[in-house]
Tab-separated table of C-alpha atoms in Angstrom:
chain	number	residue	atom	x	y	z
A	253	UNK	CA	1.202	-31.517	6.253
A	254	UNK	CA	-1.012	-28.418	6.930
A	255	UNK	CA	-3.308	-27.110	4.180
A	256	UNK	CA	-2.434	-23.497	3.311
A	257	UNK	CA	-4.663	-20.838	1.911
A	258	UNK	CA	-2.963	-20.868	-1.353
A	259	UNK	CA	-3.478	-24.734	-1.461
A	260	UNK	CA	-7.198	-24.263	-0.879
A	261	UNK	CA	-7.590	-21.602	-3.488
A	262	UNK	CA	-5.692	-23.890	-6.046
A	263	UNK	CA	-8.110	-26.717	-5.295
A	264	UNK	CA	-11.102	-24.367	-5.890
A	265	UNK	CA	-9.507	-23.323	-9.029
A	266	UNK	CA	-8.937	-26.822	-10.290
A	267	UNK	CA	-12.587	-27.755	-9.443
A	268	UNK	CA	-14.000	-24.825	-11.242
A	269	UNK	CA	-11.713	-25.248	-14.442
A	270	UNK	CA	-12.513	-28.925	-14.493
A	271	UNK	CA	-16.308	-28.558	-14.353
A	272	UNK	CA	-17.137	-25.053	-16.177
A	273	UNK	CA	-20.929	-25.856	-16.108
A	274	UNK	CA	-21.264	-27.165	-12.527
A	275	UNK	CA	-22.838	-25.331	-9.728
A	276	UNK	CA	-20.628	-25.393	-6.799
A	277	UNK	CA	-22.472	-25.955	-3.570
A	278	UNK	CA	-19.613	-26.203	-1.054
A	279	UNK	CA	-17.147	-23.341	-0.716
A	280	UNK	CA	-17.529	-21.873	2.730
A	281	UNK	CA	-15.624	-24.760	4.463
A	282	UNK	CA	-12.618	-23.395	2.975
A	283	UNK	CA	-12.865	-20.342	5.074
A	284	UNK	CA	-11.245	-20.734	8.537
A	285	UNK	CA	-9.187	-18.617	11.000
A	286	UNK	CA	-6.120	-18.920	8.899
A	287	UNK	CA	-8.042	-17.845	5.712
A	288	UNK	CA	-9.471	-14.865	7.604
A	289	UNK	CA	-5.998	-14.054	8.710
A	290	UNK	CA	-4.722	-13.906	5.084
A	291	UNK	CA	-7.886	-11.843	4.176
A	292	UNK	CA	-6.925	-9.436	6.991
A	293	UNK	CA	-3.309	-9.284	5.718
A	294	UNK	CA	-4.680	-8.304	2.214
A	295	UNK	CA	-6.968	-5.582	3.572
A	296	UNK	CA	-5.904	-2.002	3.600
A	297	UNK	CA	-5.010	-0.659	7.029
A	298	UNK	CA	-5.074	3.036	6.250
A	299	UNK	CA	-8.451	3.177	4.798
A	300	UNK	CA	-11.264	5.435	5.969
A	301	UNK	CA	-13.394	3.966	8.764
A	302	UNK	CA	-16.923	2.651	8.594
A	303	UNK	CA	-20.008	3.523	10.684
A	304	UNK	CA	-18.596	2.044	13.846
A	305	UNK	CA	-15.462	4.200	13.634
A	306	UNK	CA	-13.190	1.132	14.251
A	307	UNK	CA	-9.606	1.407	12.855
A	308	UNK	CA	-7.231	-1.445	11.859
A	309	UNK	CA	-5.239	-0.670	14.972
A	310	UNK	CA	-8.261	-1.112	17.069
A	311	UNK	CA	-8.992	-4.481	15.493
A	312	UNK	CA	-5.474	-5.657	15.718
A	313	UNK	CA	-5.552	-5.184	19.459
A	314	UNK	CA	-7.410	-8.481	19.732
A	315	UNK	CA	-6.901	-9.848	16.252
A	316	UNK	CA	-7.229	-13.519	17.057
A	317	UNK	CA	-10.238	-13.249	19.096
A	318	UNK	CA	-12.025	-10.915	16.632
A	319	UNK	CA	-11.189	-13.207	13.738
A	320	UNK	CA	-12.670	-16.331	15.605
A	321	UNK	CA	-15.727	-14.313	16.457
A	322	UNK	CA	-16.143	-13.205	12.818
A	323	UNK	CA	-15.698	-16.809	11.598
A	324	UNK	CA	-18.280	-18.179	14.197
A	325	UNK	CA	-20.844	-15.578	13.185
A	326	UNK	CA	-20.169	-16.254	9.496
A	327	UNK	CA	-20.538	-19.939	9.708
A	328	UNK	CA	-23.577	-19.981	12.043
A	329	UNK	CA	-25.557	-17.234	9.926
A	330	UNK	CA	-25.649	-14.800	12.891
A	331	UNK	CA	-23.210	-12.231	11.063
A	332	UNK	CA	-25.213	-9.061	10.612
A	333	UNK	CA	-23.877	-6.846	7.681
A	334	UNK	CA	-23.518	-3.211	9.071
A	335	UNK	CA	-24.671	-0.331	6.980
A	336	UNK	CA	-21.946	1.383	4.883
A	337	UNK	CA	-20.953	4.849	5.317
A	338	UNK	CA	-21.520	6.940	2.026
A	339	UNK	CA	-19.284	9.741	1.009
A	340	UNK	CA	-18.875	11.625	-2.206
A	341	UNK	CA	-15.790	11.938	-4.166
A	342	UNK	CA	-14.902	14.143	-7.147
A	343	UNK	CA	-15.706	12.797	-10.535
A	344	UNK	CA	-14.263	13.882	-13.872
A	345	UNK	CA	-13.072	17.406	-13.826
A	346	UNK	CA	-14.178	17.673	-10.212
A	347	UNK	CA	-17.410	19.516	-10.922
A	348	UNK	CA	-19.367	16.447	-10.022
A	349	UNK	CA	-19.178	13.801	-7.404
A	350	UNK	CA	-19.911	10.074	-7.256
A	351	UNK	CA	-21.084	8.078	-4.119
A	352	UNK	CA	-18.536	5.704	-2.472
A	353	UNK	CA	-19.521	3.221	0.158
A	354	UNK	CA	-17.166	2.563	3.080
A	355	UNK	CA	-17.698	-0.706	5.001
A	356	UNK	CA	-16.498	-1.318	8.450
A	357	UNK	CA	-13.156	-2.719	8.955
A	358	UNK	CA	-14.367	-6.136	10.043
A	359	UNK	CA	-16.823	-6.188	7.065
A	360	UNK	CA	-13.951	-5.519	4.729
A	361	UNK	CA	-12.152	-8.525	6.071
A	362	UNK	CA	-15.006	-10.815	5.549
A	363	UNK	CA	-15.774	-9.387	2.011
A	364	UNK	CA	-12.127	-9.994	1.150
A	365	UNK	CA	-12.322	-13.677	2.166
A	366	UNK	CA	-15.412	-14.339	0.409
A	367	UNK	CA	-14.100	-12.489	-2.671
A	368	UNK	CA	-10.901	-14.602	-2.567
A	369	UNK	CA	-12.965	-17.854	-2.677
A	370	UNK	CA	-15.377	-16.692	-5.331
A	371	UNK	CA	-12.410	-15.254	-7.502
A	372	UNK	CA	-10.795	-18.707	-7.487
A	373	UNK	CA	-14.112	-19.888	-9.227
A	374	UNK	CA	-14.952	-17.038	-11.695
A	375	UNK	CA	-11.413	-16.495	-12.752
A	376	UNK	CA	-11.884	-19.652	-14.722
A	377	UNK	CA	-15.110	-18.308	-16.373
A	378	UNK	CA	-14.134	-14.675	-17.120
A	379	UNK	CA	-13.035	-13.853	-20.579
A	380	UNK	CA	-9.842	-12.182	-21.737
A	381	UNK	CA	-11.581	-8.901	-22.684
A	382	UNK	CA	-12.222	-8.106	-18.942
A	383	UNK	CA	-9.552	-6.478	-16.971
A	384	UNK	CA	-10.904	-4.638	-13.954
A	385	UNK	CA	-10.194	-5.837	-10.433
A	386	UNK	CA	-8.814	-9.249	-11.590
A	387	UNK	CA	-5.379	-10.686	-10.497
A	388	UNK	CA	-2.624	-9.820	-12.819
A	389	UNK	CA	-4.835	-7.738	-15.165
A	390	UNK	CA	-4.302	-4.051	-14.592
A	391	UNK	CA	-5.560	-0.927	-16.134
A	392	UNK	CA	-2.265	-0.548	-17.958
A	393	UNK	CA	-2.792	-4.147	-19.422
A	394	UNK	CA	-6.194	-3.095	-20.698
A	395	UNK	CA	-4.741	0.045	-22.246
A	396	UNK	CA	-2.075	-1.882	-24.059
A	397	UNK	CA	-4.486	-4.446	-25.298
A	398	UNK	CA	-6.745	-1.702	-26.655
A	399	UNK	CA	-3.753	0.013	-28.355
A	400	UNK	CA	-2.324	-3.298	-29.833
A	401	UNK	CA	-5.575	-4.629	-31.185
A	402	UNK	CA	-6.678	-1.211	-32.606
A	403	UNK	CA	-3.394	-0.751	-34.390
A	404	UNK	CA	-3.602	-4.204	-35.867
A	405	UNK	CA	-6.937	-3.110	-37.389
A	406	UNK	CA	-5.574	0.054	-38.415
A	407	UNK	CA	-8.235	1.720	-36.273
A	408	UNK	CA	-11.803	1.730	-37.285
A	409	UNK	CA	-14.897	2.739	-35.334
A	410	UNK	CA	-14.964	3.098	-31.499
A	411	UNK	CA	-18.128	2.627	-29.630
A	412	UNK	CA	-17.480	4.455	-26.417
A	413	UNK	CA	-20.061	3.561	-23.864
A	414	UNK	CA	-21.012	4.880	-20.415
A	415	UNK	CA	-23.323	2.946	-18.198
A	416	UNK	CA	-25.624	5.264	-16.231
A	417	UNK	CA	-25.082	4.753	-12.581
A	418	UNK	CA	-23.996	1.106	-12.790
A	419	UNK	CA	-23.146	0.350	-9.143
A	420	UNK	CA	-26.346	2.029	-7.969
A	421	UNK	CA	-28.732	0.326	-10.506
A	422	UNK	CA	-27.464	-3.255	-10.411
A	423	UNK	CA	-30.488	-5.401	-10.175
A	424	UNK	CA	-30.511	-7.680	-7.120
A	425	UNK	CA	-32.733	-10.250	-8.737
A	426	UNK	CA	-30.773	-10.574	-11.838
A	427	UNK	CA	-27.517	-10.749	-9.884
A	428	UNK	CA	-28.854	-13.610	-7.861
A	429	UNK	CA	-29.819	-15.578	-10.976
A	430	UNK	CA	-26.362	-15.136	-12.379
A	431	UNK	CA	-24.801	-16.262	-9.150
A	432	UNK	CA	-27.064	-19.318	-9.119
A	433	UNK	CA	-25.459	-20.479	-12.350
A	434	UNK	CA	-22.188	-21.048	-10.460
A	435	UNK	CA	-22.099	-20.604	-6.754
A	436	UNK	CA	-24.856	-22.146	-4.801
A	437	UNK	CA	-23.215	-22.314	-1.296
A	438	UNK	CA	-25.778	-21.460	1.308
A	439	UNK	CA	-23.547	-19.694	3.687
A	440	UNK	CA	-21.775	-17.502	1.190
A	441	UNK	CA	-24.985	-16.632	-0.719
A	442	UNK	CA	-26.765	-15.635	2.410
A	443	UNK	CA	-24.004	-13.422	3.360
A	444	UNK	CA	-23.846	-11.744	0.008
A	445	UNK	CA	-27.651	-11.070	0.256
A	446	UNK	CA	-26.943	-9.446	3.656
A	447	UNK	CA	-24.341	-7.200	2.078
A	448	UNK	CA	-26.932	-6.358	-0.828
A	449	UNK	CA	-29.662	-5.485	1.905
A	450	UNK	CA	-27.344	-3.600	4.152
A	451	UNK	CA	-28.399	0.040	4.663
A	452	UNK	CA	-26.577	3.037	3.490
A	453	UNK	CA	-25.754	5.792	6.223
A	454	UNK	CA	-25.296	9.268	4.617
A	455	UNK	CA	-25.508	12.585	6.577
A	456	UNK	CA	-27.071	10.721	9.504
A	457	UNK	CA	-29.878	9.304	7.378
A	458	UNK	CA	-30.173	5.490	7.068
A	459	UNK	CA	-31.739	4.084	3.758
A	460	UNK	CA	-32.097	0.635	2.283
A	461	UNK	CA	-31.818	0.857	-1.579
A	462	UNK	CA	-33.589	-1.855	-3.579
A	463	UNK	CA	-30.783	-1.917	-6.296
A	464	UNK	CA	-27.138	-1.562	-6.437
A	465	UNK	CA	-24.018	-2.456	-4.626
A	466	UNK	CA	-21.926	0.046	-2.737
A	467	UNK	CA	-19.074	1.173	-5.054
A	468	UNK	CA	-16.095	0.920	-2.799
A	469	UNK	CA	-17.000	-2.287	-0.946
A	470	UNK	CA	-14.401	-5.089	-1.412
A	471	UNK	CA	-17.058	-7.457	-2.887
A	472	UNK	CA	-18.575	-5.011	-5.229
A	473	UNK	CA	-15.914	-5.328	-8.125
A	474	UNK	CA	-16.433	-9.006	-8.160
A	475	UNK	CA	-20.213	-8.873	-8.236
A	476	UNK	CA	-19.759	-6.227	-11.130
A	477	UNK	CA	-17.613	-8.597	-13.087
A	478	UNK	CA	-20.059	-11.439	-12.594
A	479	UNK	CA	-22.924	-9.270	-13.798
A	480	UNK	CA	-21.166	-7.802	-16.714
A	481	UNK	CA	-19.656	-11.162	-17.745
A	482	UNK	CA	-23.094	-12.330	-18.609
A	483	UNK	CA	-24.673	-9.159	-19.623
A	484	UNK	CA	-21.937	-7.969	-21.832
A	485	UNK	CA	-18.817	-10.135	-22.334
A	486	UNK	CA	-20.291	-13.519	-23.132
A	487	UNK	CA	-23.172	-11.999	-25.213
A	488	UNK	CA	-20.699	-10.039	-27.251
A	489	UNK	CA	-18.433	-13.177	-28.038
A	490	UNK	CA	-21.249	-15.640	-28.305
A	491	UNK	CA	-24.030	-13.791	-30.058
A	492	UNK	CA	-22.732	-10.432	-31.551
A	493	UNK	CA	-19.263	-11.244	-33.073
A	494	UNK	CA	-20.415	-14.235	-35.304
A	495	UNK	CA	-23.009	-11.878	-36.900
A	496	UNK	CA	-20.656	-9.123	-37.702
A	497	UNK	CA	-19.293	-8.610	-41.201
A	498	UNK	CA	-15.882	-7.131	-40.152
A	499	UNK	CA	-13.502	-7.512	-37.271
A	500	UNK	CA	-14.122	-6.101	-33.776
A	501	UNK	CA	-13.017	-6.589	-30.201
A	502	UNK	CA	-14.088	-5.486	-26.664
A	503	UNK	CA	-12.019	-4.185	-23.892
A	504	UNK	CA	-13.832	-3.792	-20.442
A	505	UNK	CA	-12.391	-2.571	-17.118
A	506	UNK	CA	-15.101	-2.998	-14.424
A	507	UNK	CA	-17.932	-0.978	-15.803
A	508	UNK	CA	-16.023	1.070	-18.197
A	509	UNK	CA	-15.683	-0.457	-21.808
A	510	UNK	CA	-15.164	0.382	-25.432
A	511	UNK	CA	-15.835	-1.697	-28.445
A	512	UNK	CA	-13.720	-1.265	-31.695
A	513	UNK	CA	-15.091	-2.255	-35.125
A	514	UNK	CA	-13.396	-2.294	-38.546
A	515	UNK	CA	-16.764	-1.559	-40.303
A	516	UNK	CA	-19.112	1.345	-39.597
A	517	UNK	CA	-22.310	-0.651	-40.322
A	518	UNK	CA	-21.269	-3.161	-37.627
A	519	UNK	CA	-20.833	-0.448	-35.087
A	520	UNK	CA	-24.150	1.111	-35.754
A	521	UNK	CA	-25.909	-2.098	-35.549
A	522	UNK	CA	-24.480	-2.849	-32.192
A	523	UNK	CA	-25.037	0.700	-30.941
A	524	UNK	CA	-28.650	0.105	-31.836
A	525	UNK	CA	-29.141	-3.073	-30.035
A	526	UNK	CA	-26.915	-2.358	-27.008
A	527	UNK	CA	-29.551	-0.233	-25.026
A	528	UNK	CA	-32.042	-3.079	-25.318
A	529	UNK	CA	-29.540	-5.629	-24.027
A	530	UNK	CA	-28.667	-3.578	-20.983
A	531	UNK	CA	-32.259	-2.709	-20.583
A	532	UNK	CA	-33.211	-6.260	-20.204
A	533	UNK	CA	-30.943	-6.214	-17.031
A	534	UNK	CA	-32.178	-3.103	-15.457
A	535	UNK	CA	-29.269	-0.955	-16.844
A	536	UNK	CA	-29.354	2.333	-18.925
A	537	UNK	CA	-26.649	3.716	-21.163
A	538	UNK	CA	-25.859	7.446	-20.769
A	539	UNK	CA	-27.372	9.058	-23.950
A	540	UNK	CA	-24.831	11.894	-24.000
A	541	UNK	CA	-21.747	9.928	-22.982
A	542	UNK	CA	-22.339	7.021	-25.250
A	543	UNK	CA	-21.114	7.732	-28.636
A	544	UNK	CA	-19.576	6.391	-31.974
A	545	UNK	CA	-16.254	7.710	-32.832
A	546	UNK	CA	-14.555	7.565	-36.156
A	547	UNK	CA	-11.052	6.324	-35.391
A	548	UNK	CA	-9.593	5.053	-38.601
A	549	UNK	CA	-5.768	5.407	-39.178
A	550	UNK	CA	-5.206	8.857	-40.851
A	551	UNK	CA	-4.008	9.329	-44.278
A	552	UNK	CA	-0.569	10.772	-45.057
A	553	UNK	CA	-1.761	14.263	-45.465
A	554	UNK	CA	-3.816	14.334	-42.211
A	555	UNK	CA	-2.797	16.432	-39.239
A	556	UNK	CA	-2.106	14.640	-36.060
A	557	UNK	CA	-3.250	15.318	-32.469
A	558	UNK	CA	-6.464	14.923	-30.434
A	559	UNK	CA	-9.527	15.958	-32.387
A	560	UNK	CA	-12.965	14.785	-33.378
A	561	UNK	CA	-11.541	11.225	-33.881
A	562	UNK	CA	-10.131	10.841	-30.346
A	563	UNK	CA	-11.798	9.203	-27.188
A	564	UNK	CA	-11.161	9.004	-23.594
A	565	UNK	CA	-10.753	5.617	-21.783
A	566	UNK	CA	-9.384	4.867	-18.318
A	567	UNK	CA	-8.143	8.362	-17.778
A	568	UNK	CA	-6.403	8.827	-21.114
A	569	UNK	CA	-7.163	10.581	-24.364
A	570	UNK	CA	-6.504	8.178	-27.276
A	571	UNK	CA	-5.525	9.607	-30.673
A	572	UNK	CA	-3.398	9.042	-33.803
A	573	UNK	CA	0.083	10.649	-33.912
A	574	UNK	CA	3.291	10.133	-35.858
A	575	UNK	CA	5.984	8.083	-34.351
A	576	UNK	CA	9.707	9.185	-34.526
A	577	UNK	CA	10.094	7.110	-37.565
A	578	UNK	CA	7.129	8.780	-39.133
A	579	UNK	CA	4.598	6.047	-38.876
A	580	UNK	CA	1.028	6.457	-37.627
A	581	UNK	CA	0.620	5.052	-34.146
A	582	UNK	CA	-2.048	5.320	-31.418
A	583	UNK	CA	-0.802	7.718	-28.729
A	584	UNK	CA	-2.209	8.543	-25.428
A	585	UNK	CA	-2.262	11.633	-23.153
A	586	UNK	CA	-3.725	12.299	-19.695
A	587	UNK	CA	-7.410	13.201	-20.234
A	588	UNK	CA	-8.281	16.837	-19.594
A	589	UNK	CA	-10.883	15.942	-16.818
A	590	UNK	CA	-8.336	13.886	-14.976
A	591	UNK	CA	-5.620	16.508	-15.286
A	592	UNK	CA	-7.865	19.154	-13.903
A	593	UNK	CA	-9.094	16.880	-10.996
A	594	UNK	CA	-5.617	16.024	-9.964
A	595	UNK	CA	-4.563	19.702	-9.904
A	596	UNK	CA	-7.516	20.547	-7.858
A	597	UNK	CA	-6.548	18.010	-5.168
A	598	UNK	CA	-3.105	19.366	-5.190
A	599	UNK	CA	-4.340	22.900	-4.530
A	600	UNK	CA	-6.722	21.707	-1.807
A	601	UNK	CA	-3.808	19.944	-0.066
A	602	UNK	CA	-1.577	22.904	-0.408
A	603	UNK	CA	-4.302	25.166	1.020
A	604	UNK	CA	-4.853	23.088	4.106
A	605	UNK	CA	-1.196	22.146	4.714
A	606	UNK	CA	0.689	25.417	3.905
A	607	UNK	CA	1.605	25.810	7.512
A	608	UNK	CA	3.798	22.719	7.448
A	609	UNK	CA	7.703	22.872	7.129
A	610	UNK	CA	8.729	23.307	3.507
A	611	UNK	CA	10.764	20.029	3.685
A	612	UNK	CA	7.533	18.267	4.803
A	613	UNK	CA	5.450	19.815	2.094
A	614	UNK	CA	8.135	18.991	-0.473
A	615	UNK	CA	8.097	15.212	0.607
A	616	UNK	CA	4.304	14.989	0.463
A	617	UNK	CA	4.110	16.803	-3.045
A	618	UNK	CA	6.958	14.721	-4.498
A	619	UNK	CA	5.026	11.545	-3.333
A	620	UNK	CA	1.865	12.858	-5.111
A	621	UNK	CA	3.826	13.459	-8.207
A	622	UNK	CA	5.260	10.014	-8.251
A	623	UNK	CA	1.828	8.534	-7.658
A	624	UNK	CA	0.601	10.557	-10.634
A	625	UNK	CA	3.440	9.458	-12.840
A	626	UNK	CA	2.884	5.733	-11.563
A	627	UNK	CA	-0.396	5.650	-13.351
A	628	UNK	CA	-0.108	8.402	-16.194
A	629	UNK	CA	3.596	7.861	-16.891
A	630	UNK	CA	3.336	5.908	-20.126
A	631	UNK	CA	5.311	6.232	-23.361
A	632	UNK	CA	3.995	9.182	-25.288
A	633	UNK	CA	2.669	11.160	-22.431
A	634	UNK	CA	5.905	12.884	-21.268
A	635	UNK	CA	4.553	16.408	-22.364
A	636	UNK	CA	1.456	15.938	-20.167
A	637	UNK	CA	3.579	14.769	-17.235
A	638	UNK	CA	5.981	17.710	-17.542
A	639	UNK	CA	3.032	20.140	-17.687
A	640	UNK	CA	1.516	18.569	-14.546
A	641	UNK	CA	4.811	18.968	-12.764
A	642	UNK	CA	5.046	22.493	-13.786
A	643	UNK	CA	1.390	23.221	-12.683
A	644	UNK	CA	1.965	21.475	-9.379
A	645	UNK	CA	4.961	23.873	-8.658
A	646	UNK	CA	2.906	26.969	-9.660
A	647	UNK	CA	0.209	25.954	-7.166
A	648	UNK	CA	2.652	25.218	-4.469
A	649	UNK	CA	4.368	28.707	-5.155
A	650	UNK	CA	1.151	30.382	-4.951
A	651	UNK	CA	0.106	28.976	-1.512
A	652	UNK	CA	3.804	29.339	-0.173
A	653	UNK	CA	3.497	33.064	-1.035
A	654	UNK	CA	0.444	33.357	1.310
A	655	UNK	CA	2.422	32.226	4.228
A	656	UNK	CA	3.680	35.596	4.996
A	657	UNK	CA	3.253	39.160	3.918
A	658	UNK	CA	6.727	39.174	2.395
A	659	UNK	CA	6.607	39.111	-1.403
A	660	UNK	CA	8.048	35.852	-2.863
A	661	UNK	CA	9.490	35.842	-6.335
A	662	UNK	CA	9.865	33.151	-8.974
A	663	UNK	CA	13.617	33.456	-8.685
A	664	UNK	CA	13.309	32.729	-5.011
A	665	UNK	CA	11.088	29.726	-5.620
A	666	UNK	CA	13.399	28.423	-8.414
A	667	UNK	CA	16.274	28.583	-6.078
A	668	UNK	CA	14.301	26.755	-3.470
A	669	UNK	CA	13.438	23.900	-5.907
A	670	UNK	CA	17.206	23.640	-6.848
A	671	UNK	CA	18.189	23.470	-3.381
A	672	UNK	CA	15.700	20.919	-2.087
A	673	UNK	CA	15.949	18.866	-5.271
A	674	UNK	CA	12.409	18.424	-6.207
A	675	UNK	CA	12.030	15.302	-8.581
A	676	UNK	CA	11.118	15.365	-12.230
A	677	UNK	CA	8.163	13.784	-13.941
A	678	UNK	CA	9.159	10.445	-15.571
A	679	UNK	CA	7.417	7.849	-17.690
A	680	UNK	CA	7.494	4.554	-15.875
A	681	UNK	CA	5.430	2.353	-18.313
A	682	UNK	CA	6.809	1.534	-21.698
A	683	UNK	CA	4.259	0.951	-24.467
A	684	UNK	CA	4.522	-2.110	-26.699
A	685	UNK	CA	6.609	-1.629	-29.868
A	686	UNK	CA	4.324	-0.242	-32.735
A	687	UNK	CA	2.999	-2.782	-35.158
A	688	UNK	CA	5.290	-3.111	-38.117
A	689	UNK	CA	4.255	-1.868	-41.634
A	690	UNK	CA	1.592	0.607	-40.422
């Protein structure tokens, strides 16, 4: 009976679960051509190309030969990690950018294969408080966990933390020490070292940073989780929580995290020691974006709505509001910075594609609206969704009006929308029921 990829991953999982303190020295033998073929199937085919310009279609033209060559170079140690192509994407409200590294397509396949093997190990170690880039643990799961636990505590004090340039400042020496605690396979570790040392190509200039892992690489989220599992998650559960006087919990998605405390004194103690903990591992907290937010459940006479006691996490502003039954619940709306950035992207698209047929523009914009609702369409955010649809249509009308010298009116545009049947904005994620007796 042939051994499938899922069987191999299950064996690794059982080994790691049965020996949580063991250093695993043999993993790379699980990666064969079938394993690489599965990694290829899980790799996006429409992503941007790397420094070699090779597309997925180019690679598929000789798929079996390319996978066999990749496997031989990986196992023999002759694989050379190519530089990543660095681009910058909008951040926050679009006024700033952040760097993203784009590996070559072949490099993505190998990174995916190594990540699959290592995920089978580390999923047995990672704690429930972490959600980013883990199987079956989405951003919406993190949001619901935060909402549920905070409502159970009736709010409290939220430590909203921002790690300054995490992916650029991740220390290679500390990362290697953390990997040594669990994975000591020579083939895999040498390959990871090659990725860490691979250059960065930006505007025709090649550099070799001493720290960091390219944000955008397939292997980077796993390395980030390994790093912060030790630096933050285990430390908080093992060393911090037993010393606190009140209740607390941590929710982390990749390098974004918040900690909620029932007592202010506990929150301030952790806020004082947190920079020292991160500094030990070469990381710095952003002094302006890291803040302590009072987030206790309001009294009956308090006004509802986002205010000083609100905070942003994973693209949403979290605040207390009244439910339909009159109880205080934690509500979420699209963060202003994300709203502005999304509209700017819509405007940029309309500007560059206003020459297309209206039917084609409608189809593309409807898809963008659905994508927006897929993430931001949660219970309680319907007003922001409706506003986004309205602003999207305003932007589209403005650029359609520039296609000719004939003046377009809102009546003409509204009739057009009715005729082509532009979709509405709908919530697609239901929030958990409010905790009783709040």
